[in-house]
Amino acid sequence: MIETTEIEQRVARTDALPAPLKPLERLAWNYWWSWAADGASIFRDLDSEIWEECEHNPRELLAKTSAYRLAEAATDPVYLERVSRVDQIFQSYMALSPHWQHQDKTITPEHPVAYFCAEFGVHTSLPLYSGGLGILAGDHLKSASDLGLPLVGIGLLYRYGYFRQRLRNDGWQEEHYGETYPNDLPIHLLKNADGSPLRIEVLIRERNVLAQVWRADVGRVPLYLLDTNIPENVETDRWVTGHLYGGDRETRIVQEMLLGIGGVRLLRKLGIAPSVFHLNEGHSAFLTLELAREMVQTEQQPFSGAIDKVRQQCVFTTHTPVAAGNDEFDASLVTRVFGPAYLKELGLTEEEFLSLGRVEPDNKTERYGLTPLAIRMCRSTNGVSQKHGEVSRALWQKLWPGKPLAEVPITYVTNGVHAPTWISPLLRYLLEKYVGQDWDTKLRDESVWAEAVARIPDAELWAAHVRLKERLVAFIRHRSLQSRITAGDSPDYIEAAKTMFDPAALTIGFARRVAGYKRWNLILTDRERLLKLINNEERPVQFVFAGKAHPQDEGSKSVLQQLAQWKYDPAVRQRAVFLEDYDQEIARQLVQSVDVWLNVPRRPQEASGTSGEKVAINGGLNFSILDGWWLEGYDGANGFAIGNGTNDGTVAEIDACDAESLYRTLEAGVVPLFYHRDGDGLPHNWIAMMKRSIQSLAPKYNSDRMVEDYARKIY
Ligand SMILES: *Cc1c(COP(=O)(O)O)cnc(C)c1O
């Protein structure tokens, strides 16, 4: 039940910030700080306990830090010097006016790219994402900002976001929701000139649904978030932006109407005329219908004539490599939520309207799919890795009857990650030292990386990595201790959290959604063999796990339970851990510190994957099935491959074969290489592989390269 009172300001400071700290306020309102050197630490150093409590939300931190602590900071010249330096860099960053010129394409602030997505993972404190898609969208905005590509993001502000995960004592996953209070977040409510809140309106289920709009600033890129939680809406409509992927089919399509149609209306209200609309996944596909409706209404042309013009403005990125993963709806639901008025404005009959979402336009039994709609209405469709491009061509060839597979017009841009967001401060420091202060603007230059990384002394790189592993062990102990206390575990088990994990031991990270194709249970195939690896006294292996299972996926939940129950097994509990509630912060801790990142998807279902790319930038080694980005990235010497790259046999046979390869490579490859020390005590062969991994992968799998590819080839 959403209360009908206006959202009140929960955390307002009544006393003002001391004048010398004013720059912090400016910084707090733009997520740029989250990827700036020293950005997070100047906030954390104000009050690290509150910082953790408020999940790294700088606005809340400034509101809650005691006046005394603020006064202390305001009289600390070293601290003020740091704040002032970050603020100066910020101001010169913001002063650059974005503009993108490539061949005949000009993208300007008046005609930016409009990037639509159902989720955005900009930062832990803005919980509007569930996983990879959202994080990718967040990284896309950040790189657009860094590159000076004019772009605006359009999404939804979910009041309860995605579920938070807690494991019961018996290991079963429970879901709960934390409420997001917009007035606590560094986001602004958009207002009209007269001071009233700006609102857009969409007719959904034959009711006018109003949405207010929040703006988050991501460097030079604004992210607009639609929000229907306002008293003028009826209760049901206030819930449209209640949960991310939490409702039934009807809620889902209604959210997608708001995002697509509402998003276009918002851009019009703001006077923004995008040069291109980017549909990041099919959730926003309805925006193409709204563009067509505008043309039918204002230019008095039939829908068939409008289609070509719509197509010229729209591009689509698909992220799903399996047919079942694509959004589909019953025809009756689609017509009901749109209602006759919208169809009339499009100038379409119900059948014509429904045929837009079908593979076979005349097949009345077919459900309405957003991917066919998006492909049909966009001039370009791309997958997110070379392999995924191929898979998508095979999946959607049916939309071009008679066309040979090789000519199906679906291309690819491989996903990348935002290096300044994901790199650890220590590695960043090394890059500044050996590449230069401007390392982040040279991200795409392979020769720069090759030369600079080669110059980092082995001992220096290794020392940094060991420090980060020590931090990871401290993080694991801290989180485990808290979770055991909360769960009411026995005193000696609580105590044991303080000594778990060993910074010197080979540490393998495995964090991702708990979904069938990610094959969480592959590693459990041969328990004896696994325990031997974990409990080897001279050369132990430790495992860090994290990930959420879909609330309705009982199968995945029981796999999770199997794994979580290890925590009481004395044979493994000091060397294996499951961290609850995987989010951007846990991801950051893991990808910056592990020795090895394990990924074992069932081929070819990993469209791209990005977590391994984050690991590579930090000097960790990938140990993965050759699928998604790793199929492109692996060169035989920059990490480890699992499986023989073929897909022959039954699912069970392939699983068995991959499991065998996983164990064998661990036993004969990964473990010996890691523990082999040279005369000076350093694992030089391992460090050589770390360096090769950074040199060969960092320049390619970063989101600057990705966004530039989009700007050149797609936009
Ligand atoms: C990077 C990231 C992902 C993406 O993970 P993949 O398994 O590589 O697709 C998901 N969730 C979080 C929190 C991330 O940071």
GROMACS .gro file of N, CA and C in nm, residues 438-562:
model
  375
  438ASP      N    1   4.678   1.079  -1.768
  438ASP     CA    2   4.570   1.071  -1.867
  438ASP      C    3   4.547   0.928  -1.914
  439TRP      N    4   4.583   0.830  -1.831
  439TRP     CA    5   4.568   0.690  -1.872
  439TRP      C    6   4.427   0.659  -1.922
  440ASP      N    7   4.328   0.723  -1.859
  440ASP     CA    8   4.190   0.687  -1.893
  440ASP      C    9   4.146   0.740  -2.029
  441THR      N   10   4.218   0.839  -2.082
  441THR     CA   11   4.181   0.885  -2.216
  441THR      C   12   4.257   0.806  -2.324
  442LYS      N   13   4.349   0.720  -2.279
  442LYS     CA   14   4.425   0.641  -2.377
  442LYS      C   15   4.380   0.495  -2.376
  443LEU      N   16   4.261   0.476  -2.318
  443LEU     CA   17   4.214   0.340  -2.295
  443LEU      C   18   4.210   0.250  -2.417
  444ARG      N   19   4.187   0.309  -2.533
  444ARG     CA   20   4.166   0.225  -2.650
  444ARG      C   21   4.294   0.200  -2.727
  445ASP      N   22   4.406   0.254  -2.677
  445ASP     CA   23   4.531   0.243  -2.751
  445ASP      C   24   4.612   0.122  -2.703
  446GLU      N   25   4.612   0.016  -2.784
  446GLU     CA   26   4.679  -0.108  -2.743
  446GLU      C   27   4.827  -0.089  -2.719
  447SER      N   28   4.891  -0.003  -2.801
  447SER     CA   29   5.036   0.011  -2.786
  447SER      C   30   5.071   0.078  -2.654
  448VAL      N   31   4.985   0.171  -2.610
  448VAL     CA   32   5.008   0.238  -2.482
  448VAL      C   33   5.008   0.135  -2.369
  449TRP      N   34   4.909   0.049  -2.371
  449TRP     CA   35   4.898  -0.053  -2.266
  449TRP      C   36   5.015  -0.151  -2.272
  450ALA      N   37   5.045  -0.195  -2.394
  450ALA     CA   38   5.149  -0.297  -2.410
  450ALA      C   39   5.280  -0.246  -2.350
  451GLU      N   40   5.311  -0.122  -2.382
  451GLU     CA   41   5.438  -0.066  -2.340
  451GLU      C   42   5.438  -0.035  -2.190
  452ALA      N   43   5.331   0.027  -2.144
  452ALA     CA   44   5.328   0.071  -2.003
  452ALA      C   45   5.320  -0.046  -1.906
  453VAL      N   46   5.236  -0.144  -1.937
  453VAL     CA   47   5.221  -0.257  -1.846
  453VAL      C   48   5.351  -0.337  -1.840
  454ALA      N   49   5.420  -0.344  -1.953
  454ALA     CA   50   5.548  -0.415  -1.954
  454ALA      C   51   5.648  -0.349  -1.859
  455ARG      N   52   5.635  -0.219  -1.843
  455ARG     CA   53   5.731  -0.146  -1.758
  455ARG      C   54   5.702  -0.158  -1.609
  456ILE      N   55   5.582  -0.203  -1.573
  456ILE     CA   56   5.552  -0.218  -1.429
  456ILE      C   57   5.637  -0.333  -1.375
  457PRO      N   58   5.722  -0.310  -1.275
  457PRO     CA   59   5.801  -0.420  -1.221
  457PRO      C   60   5.710  -0.528  -1.163
  458ASP      N   61   5.746  -0.654  -1.186
  458ASP     CA   62   5.665  -0.765  -1.135
  458ASP      C   63   5.635  -0.749  -0.986
  459ALA      N   64   5.737  -0.712  -0.912
  459ALA     CA   65   5.721  -0.704  -0.766
  459ALA      C   66   5.615  -0.599  -0.729
  460GLU      N   67   5.611  -0.492  -0.807
  460GLU     CA   68   5.517  -0.385  -0.775
  460GLU      C   69   5.373  -0.426  -0.807
  461LEU      N   70   5.356  -0.490  -0.921
  461LEU     CA   71   5.222  -0.536  -0.958
  461LEU      C   72   5.173  -0.641  -0.858
  462TRP      N   73   5.262  -0.731  -0.821
  462TRP     CA   74   5.224  -0.839  -0.729
  462TRP      C   75   5.191  -0.783  -0.591
  463ALA      N   76   5.270  -0.688  -0.547
  463ALA     CA   77   5.245  -0.630  -0.414
  463ALA      C   78   5.108  -0.563  -0.411
  464ALA      N   79   5.073  -0.494  -0.518
  464ALA     CA   80   4.942  -0.428  -0.524
  464ALA      C   81   4.831  -0.533  -0.519
  465HIS      N   82   4.851  -0.640  -0.595
  465HIS     CA   83   4.750  -0.746  -0.600
  465HIS      C   84   4.733  -0.812  -0.463
  466VAL      N   85   4.845  -0.836  -0.395
  466VAL     CA   86   4.837  -0.899  -0.262
  466VAL      C   87   4.764  -0.809  -0.163
  467ARG      N   88   4.791  -0.678  -0.170
  467ARG     CA   89   4.719  -0.582  -0.083
  467ARG      C   90   4.569  -0.592  -0.106
  468LEU      N   91   4.532  -0.602  -0.234
  468LEU     CA   92   4.390  -0.608  -0.267
  468LEU      C   93   4.327  -0.738  -0.216
  469LYS      N   94   4.403  -0.845  -0.221
  469LYS     CA   95   4.349  -0.972  -0.167
  469LYS      C   96   4.332  -0.963  -0.016
  470GLU      N   97   4.423  -0.892   0.047
  470GLU     CA   98   4.408  -0.873   0.192
  470GLU      C   99   4.280  -0.795   0.221
  471ARG      N  100   4.254  -0.696   0.136
  471ARG     CA  101   4.131  -0.619   0.153
  471ARG      C  102   4.009  -0.709   0.132
  472LEU      N  103   4.017  -0.796   0.032
  472LEU     CA  104   3.905  -0.887   0.004
  472LEU      C  105   3.880  -0.979   0.124
  473VAL      N  106   3.986  -1.033   0.181
  473VAL     CA  107   3.970  -1.121   0.296
  473VAL      C  108   3.905  -1.045   0.412
  474ALA      N  109   3.950  -0.922   0.432
  474ALA     CA  110   3.889  -0.841   0.539
  474ALA      C  111   3.742  -0.816   0.509
  475PHE      N  112   3.710  -0.792   0.384
  475PHE     CA  113   3.571  -0.768   0.343
  475PHE      C  114   3.486  -0.893   0.367
  476ILE      N  115   3.538  -1.008   0.329
  476ILE     CA  116   3.466  -1.134   0.347
  476ILE      C  117   3.441  -1.160   0.496
  477ARG      N  118   3.543  -1.138   0.578
  477ARG     CA  119   3.527  -1.160   0.723
  477ARG      C  120   3.423  -1.064   0.781
  478HIS      N  121   3.431  -0.940   0.737
  478HIS     CA  122   3.339  -0.837   0.786
  478HIS      C  123   3.195  -0.871   0.750
  479ARG      N  124   3.171  -0.903   0.622
  479ARG     CA  125   3.035  -0.934   0.578
  479ARG      C  126   2.984  -1.063   0.645
  480SER      N  127   3.071  -1.162   0.656
  480SER     CA  128   3.029  -1.290   0.715
  480SER      C  129   2.995  -1.272   0.862
  481LEU      N  130   3.076  -1.194   0.929
  481LEU     CA  131   3.052  -1.168   1.070
  481LEU      C  132   2.914  -1.104   1.089
  482GLN      N  133   2.888  -0.999   1.010
  482GLN     CA  134   2.760  -0.931   1.020
  482GLN      C  135   2.644  -1.026   0.992
  483SER      N  136   2.658  -1.106   0.887
  483SER     CA  137   2.548  -1.192   0.848
  483SER      C  138   2.527  -1.302   0.952
  484ARG      N  139   2.634  -1.351   1.014
  484ARG     CA  140   2.618  -1.455   1.117
  484ARG      C  141   2.554  -1.399   1.243
  485ILE      N  142   2.590  -1.277   1.277
  485ILE     CA  143   2.527  -1.215   1.394
  485ILE      C  144   2.378  -1.196   1.368
  486THR      N  145   2.345  -1.143   1.248
  486THR     CA  146   2.204  -1.122   1.212
  486THR      C  147   2.127  -1.254   1.214
  487ALA      N  148   2.191  -1.360   1.166
  487ALA     CA  149   2.122  -1.489   1.157
  487ALA      C  150   2.112  -1.559   1.293
  488GLY      N  151   2.178  -1.504   1.395
  488GLY     CA  152   2.173  -1.566   1.527
  488GLY      C  153   2.249  -1.698   1.533
  489ASP      N  154   2.361  -1.704   1.462
  489ASP     CA  155   2.440  -1.827   1.464
  489ASP      C  156   2.510  -1.847   1.599
  490SER      N  157   2.567  -1.965   1.615
  490SER     CA  158   2.632  -1.997   1.744
  490SER      C  159   2.757  -1.911   1.764
  491PRO      N  160   2.791  -1.885   1.892
  491PRO     CA  161   2.905  -1.795   1.920
  491PRO      C  162   3.034  -1.842   1.854
  492ASP      N  163   3.062  -1.973   1.855
  492ASP     CA  164   3.191  -2.014   1.798
  492ASP      C  165   3.190  -2.001   1.645
  493TYR      N  166   3.071  -2.017   1.586
  493TYR     CA  167   3.063  -2.000   1.441
  493TYR      C  168   3.079  -1.851   1.406
  494ILE      N  169   3.020  -1.766   1.485
  494ILE     CA  170   3.037  -1.622   1.465
  494ILE      C  171   3.185  -1.586   1.477
  495GLU      N  172   3.249  -1.640   1.579
  495GLU     CA  173   3.390  -1.613   1.604
  495GLU      C  174   3.477  -1.660   1.486
  496ALA      N  175   3.438  -1.773   1.428
  496ALA     CA  176   3.517  -1.832   1.320
  496ALA      C  177   3.526  -1.740   1.199
  497ALA      N  178   3.428  -1.650   1.184
  497ALA     CA  179   3.430  -1.558   1.069
  497ALA      C  180   3.555  -1.470   1.072
  498LYS      N  181   3.609  -1.450   1.193
  498LYS     CA  182   3.722  -1.358   1.206
  498LYS      C  183   3.853  -1.416   1.154
  499THR      N  184   3.854  -1.547   1.129
  499THR     CA  185   3.980  -1.608   1.082
  499THR      C  186   3.962  -1.680   0.949
  500MET      N  187   3.845  -1.665   0.887
  500MET     CA  188   3.824  -1.738   0.763
  500MET      C  189   3.906  -1.675   0.650
  501PHE      N  190   3.937  -1.754   0.551
  501PHE     CA  191   4.011  -1.713   0.432
  501PHE      C  192   4.156  -1.672   0.464
  502ASP      N  193   4.239  -1.693   0.361
  502ASP     CA  194   4.382  -1.668   0.375
  502ASP      C  195   4.427  -1.585   0.254
  503PRO      N  196   4.481  -1.468   0.278
  503PRO     CA  197   4.519  -1.382   0.165
  503PRO      C  198   4.624  -1.446   0.074
  504ALA      N  199   4.697  -1.545   0.125
  504ALA     CA  200   4.802  -1.606   0.043
  504ALA      C  201   4.748  -1.717  -0.047
  505ALA      N  202   4.626  -1.763  -0.020
  505ALA     CA  203   4.575  -1.878  -0.096
  505ALA      C  204   4.514  -1.835  -0.230
  506LEU      N  205   4.523  -1.924  -0.327
  506LEU     CA  206   4.461  -1.900  -0.458
  506LEU      C  207   4.311  -1.877  -0.440
  507THR      N  208   4.264  -1.762  -0.485
  507THR     CA  209   4.125  -1.724  -0.460
  507THR      C  210   4.047  -1.713  -0.591
  508ILE      N  211   3.939  -1.790  -0.597
  508ILE     CA  212   3.858  -1.795  -0.718
  508ILE      C  213   3.723  -1.730  -0.691
  509GLY      N  214   3.683  -1.639  -0.776
  509GLY     CA  215   3.555  -1.572  -0.761
  509GLY      C  216   3.454  -1.628  -0.859
  510PHE      N  217   3.331  -1.643  -0.812
  510PHE     CA  218   3.223  -1.690  -0.898
  510PHE      C  219   3.097  -1.615  -0.855
  511ALA      N  220   3.062  -1.510  -0.929
  511ALA     CA  221   2.948  -1.428  -0.890
  511ALA      C  222   2.868  -1.394  -1.014
  512ARG      N  223   2.745  -1.431  -1.014
  512ARG     CA  224   2.655  -1.405  -1.127
  512ARG      C  225   2.517  -1.449  -1.088
  513ARG      N  226   2.419  -1.420  -1.173
  513ARG     CA  227   2.284  -1.467  -1.146
  513ARG      C  228   2.284  -1.618  -1.131
  514VAL      N  229   2.199  -1.666  -1.039
  514VAL     CA  230   2.185  -1.810  -1.027
  514VAL      C  231   2.074  -1.849  -1.124
  515ALA      N  232   2.114  -1.883  -1.246
  515ALA     CA  233   2.017  -1.920  -1.349
  515ALA      C  234   2.069  -2.049  -1.412
  516GLY      N  235   1.978  -2.128  -1.465
  516GLY     CA  236   2.015  -2.260  -1.517
  516GLY      C  237   2.138  -2.260  -1.606
  517TYR      N  238   2.140  -2.168  -1.704
  517TYR     CA  239   2.247  -2.175  -1.803
  517TYR      C  240   2.383  -2.132  -1.748
  518LYS      N  241   2.383  -2.066  -1.632
  518LYS     CA  242   2.511  -2.027  -1.573
  518LYS      C  243   2.577  -2.145  -1.502
  519ARG      N  244   2.503  -2.253  -1.488
  519ARG     CA  245   2.555  -2.381  -1.437
  519ARG      C  246   2.633  -2.370  -1.305
  520TRP      N  247   2.565  -2.315  -1.205
  520TRP     CA  248   2.628  -2.305  -1.074
  520TRP      C  249   2.671  -2.441  -1.019
  521ASN      N  250   2.594  -2.546  -1.058
  521ASN     CA  251   2.626  -2.676  -0.999
  521ASN      C  252   2.739  -2.749  -1.070
  522LEU      N  253   2.792  -2.691  -1.178
  522LEU     CA  254   2.898  -2.760  -1.250
  522LEU      C  255   3.016  -2.791  -1.158
  523ILE      N  256   3.047  -2.693  -1.076
  523ILE     CA  257   3.163  -2.709  -0.988
  523ILE      C  258   3.141  -2.817  -0.882
  524LEU      N  259   3.013  -2.848  -0.854
  524LEU     CA  260   2.981  -2.949  -0.753
  524LEU      C  261   2.972  -3.090  -0.812
  525THR      N  262   3.000  -3.101  -0.943
  525THR     CA  263   2.985  -3.230  -1.010
  525THR      C  264   3.058  -3.342  -0.936
  526ASP      N  265   3.182  -3.315  -0.898
  526ASP     CA  266   3.262  -3.417  -0.828
  526ASP      C  267   3.309  -3.357  -0.696
  527ARG      N  268   3.228  -3.380  -0.595
  527ARG     CA  269   3.251  -3.316  -0.467
  527ARG      C  270   3.386  -3.354  -0.405
  528GLU      N  271   3.423  -3.481  -0.418
  528GLU     CA  272   3.549  -3.529  -0.360
  528GLU      C  273   3.667  -3.454  -0.421
  529ARG      N  274   3.661  -3.443  -0.552
  529ARG     CA  275   3.771  -3.379  -0.624
  529ARG      C  276   3.782  -3.232  -0.586
  530LEU      N  277   3.667  -3.171  -0.567
  530LEU     CA  278   3.663  -3.031  -0.529
  530LEU      C  279   3.719  -3.011  -0.388
  531LEU      N  280   3.677  -3.100  -0.296
  531LEU     CA  281   3.725  -3.088  -0.159
  531LEU      C  282   3.876  -3.107  -0.150
  532LYS      N  283   3.929  -3.193  -0.237
  532LYS     CA  284   4.074  -3.213  -0.241
  532LYS      C  285   4.145  -3.084  -0.277
  533LEU      N  286   4.087  -3.011  -0.371
  533LEU     CA  287   4.148  -2.884  -0.413
  533LEU      C  288   4.142  -2.782  -0.299
  534ILE      N  289   4.024  -2.775  -0.237
  534ILE     CA  290   4.005  -2.676  -0.131
  534ILE      C  291   4.094  -2.706  -0.012
  535ASN      N  292   4.106  -2.833   0.021
  535ASN     CA  293   4.176  -2.868   0.145
  535ASN      C  294   4.321  -2.910   0.127
  536ASN      N  295   4.373  -2.889   0.011
  536ASN     CA  296   4.515  -2.918  -0.008
  536ASN      C  297   4.596  -2.828   0.087
  537GLU      N  298   4.675  -2.890   0.173
  537GLU     CA  299   4.742  -2.809   0.275
  537GLU      C  300   4.847  -2.714   0.219
  538GLU      N  301   4.923  -2.760   0.118
  538GLU     CA  302   5.026  -2.670   0.063
  538GLU      C  303   4.971  -2.572  -0.039
  539ARG      N  304   4.873  -2.620  -0.116
  539ARG     CA  305   4.826  -2.536  -0.225
  539ARG      C  306   4.673  -2.528  -0.225
  540PRO      N  307   4.619  -2.466  -0.120
  540PRO     CA  308   4.472  -2.461  -0.108
  540PRO      C  309   4.408  -2.367  -0.211
  541VAL      N  310   4.280  -2.395  -0.240
  541VAL     CA  311   4.202  -2.308  -0.327
  541VAL      C  312   4.083  -2.258  -0.246
  542GLN      N  313   4.054  -2.128  -0.253
  542GLN     CA  314   3.935  -2.077  -0.183
  542GLN      C  315   3.837  -2.019  -0.285
  543PHE      N  316   3.710  -2.026  -0.249
  543PHE     CA  317   3.603  -1.983  -0.341
  543PHE      C  318   3.514  -1.877  -0.277
  544VAL      N  319   3.490  -1.770  -0.351
  544VAL     CA  320   3.393  -1.670  -0.309
  544VAL      C  321   3.276  -1.673  -0.407
  545PHE      N  322   3.157  -1.694  -0.356
  545PHE     CA  323   3.038  -1.698  -0.439
  545PHE      C  324   2.945  -1.583  -0.404
  546ALA      N  325   2.871  -1.536  -0.504
  546ALA     CA  326   2.764  -1.439  -0.479
  546ALA      C  327   2.669  -1.443  -0.598
  547GLY      N  328   2.542  -1.418  -0.574
  547GLY     CA  329   2.446  -1.413  -0.685
  547GLY      C  330   2.304  -1.437  -0.638
  548LYS      N  331   2.210  -1.381  -0.714
  548LYS     CA  332   2.068  -1.395  -0.679
  548LYS      C  333   1.998  -1.492  -0.774
  549ALA      N  334   1.904  -1.567  -0.720
  549ALA     CA  335   1.819  -1.653  -0.802
  549ALA      C  336   1.687  -1.581  -0.824
  550HIS      N  337   1.626  -1.600  -0.940
  550HIS     CA  338   1.495  -1.539  -0.963
  550HIS      C  339   1.397  -1.592  -0.859
  551PRO      N  340   1.315  -1.503  -0.799
  551PRO     CA  341   1.226  -1.546  -0.690
  551PRO      C  342   1.140  -1.668  -0.724
  552GLN      N  343   1.102  -1.683  -0.852
  552GLN     CA  344   1.016  -1.796  -0.885
  552GLN      C  345   1.092  -1.919  -0.933
  553ASP      N  346   1.223  -1.911  -0.936
  553ASP     CA  347   1.303  -2.021  -0.990
  553ASP      C  348   1.348  -2.115  -0.877
  554GLU      N  349   1.258  -2.210  -0.846
  554GLU     CA  350   1.284  -2.301  -0.733
  554GLU      C  351   1.408  -2.387  -0.757
  555GLY      N  352   1.428  -2.427  -0.882
  555GLY     CA  353   1.544  -2.511  -0.915
  555GLY      C  354   1.674  -2.441  -0.878
  556SER      N  355   1.686  -2.314  -0.920
  556SER     CA  356   1.808  -2.240  -0.891
  556SER      C  357   1.822  -2.214  -0.742
  557LYS      N  358   1.708  -2.193  -0.677
  557LYS     CA  359   1.714  -2.170  -0.533
  557LYS      C  360   1.766  -2.293  -0.460
  558SER      N  361   1.734  -2.411  -0.511
  558SER     CA  362   1.784  -2.528  -0.438
  558SER      C  363   1.933  -2.552  -0.468
  559VAL      N  364   1.978  -2.513  -0.587
  559VAL     CA  365   2.123  -2.519  -0.613
  559VAL      C  366   2.196  -2.425  -0.517
  560LEU      N  367   2.138  -2.310  -0.500
  560LEU     CA  368   2.196  -2.210  -0.409
  560LEU      C  369   2.200  -2.264  -0.266
  561GLN      N  370   2.092  -2.330  -0.228
  561GLN     CA  371   2.083  -2.385  -0.094
  561GLN      C  372   2.191  -2.490  -0.069
  562GLN      N  373   2.210  -2.576  -0.171
  562GLN     CA  374   2.314  -2.680  -0.162
  562GLN      C  375   2.448  -2.615  -0.131
   0.00000   0.00000   0.00000
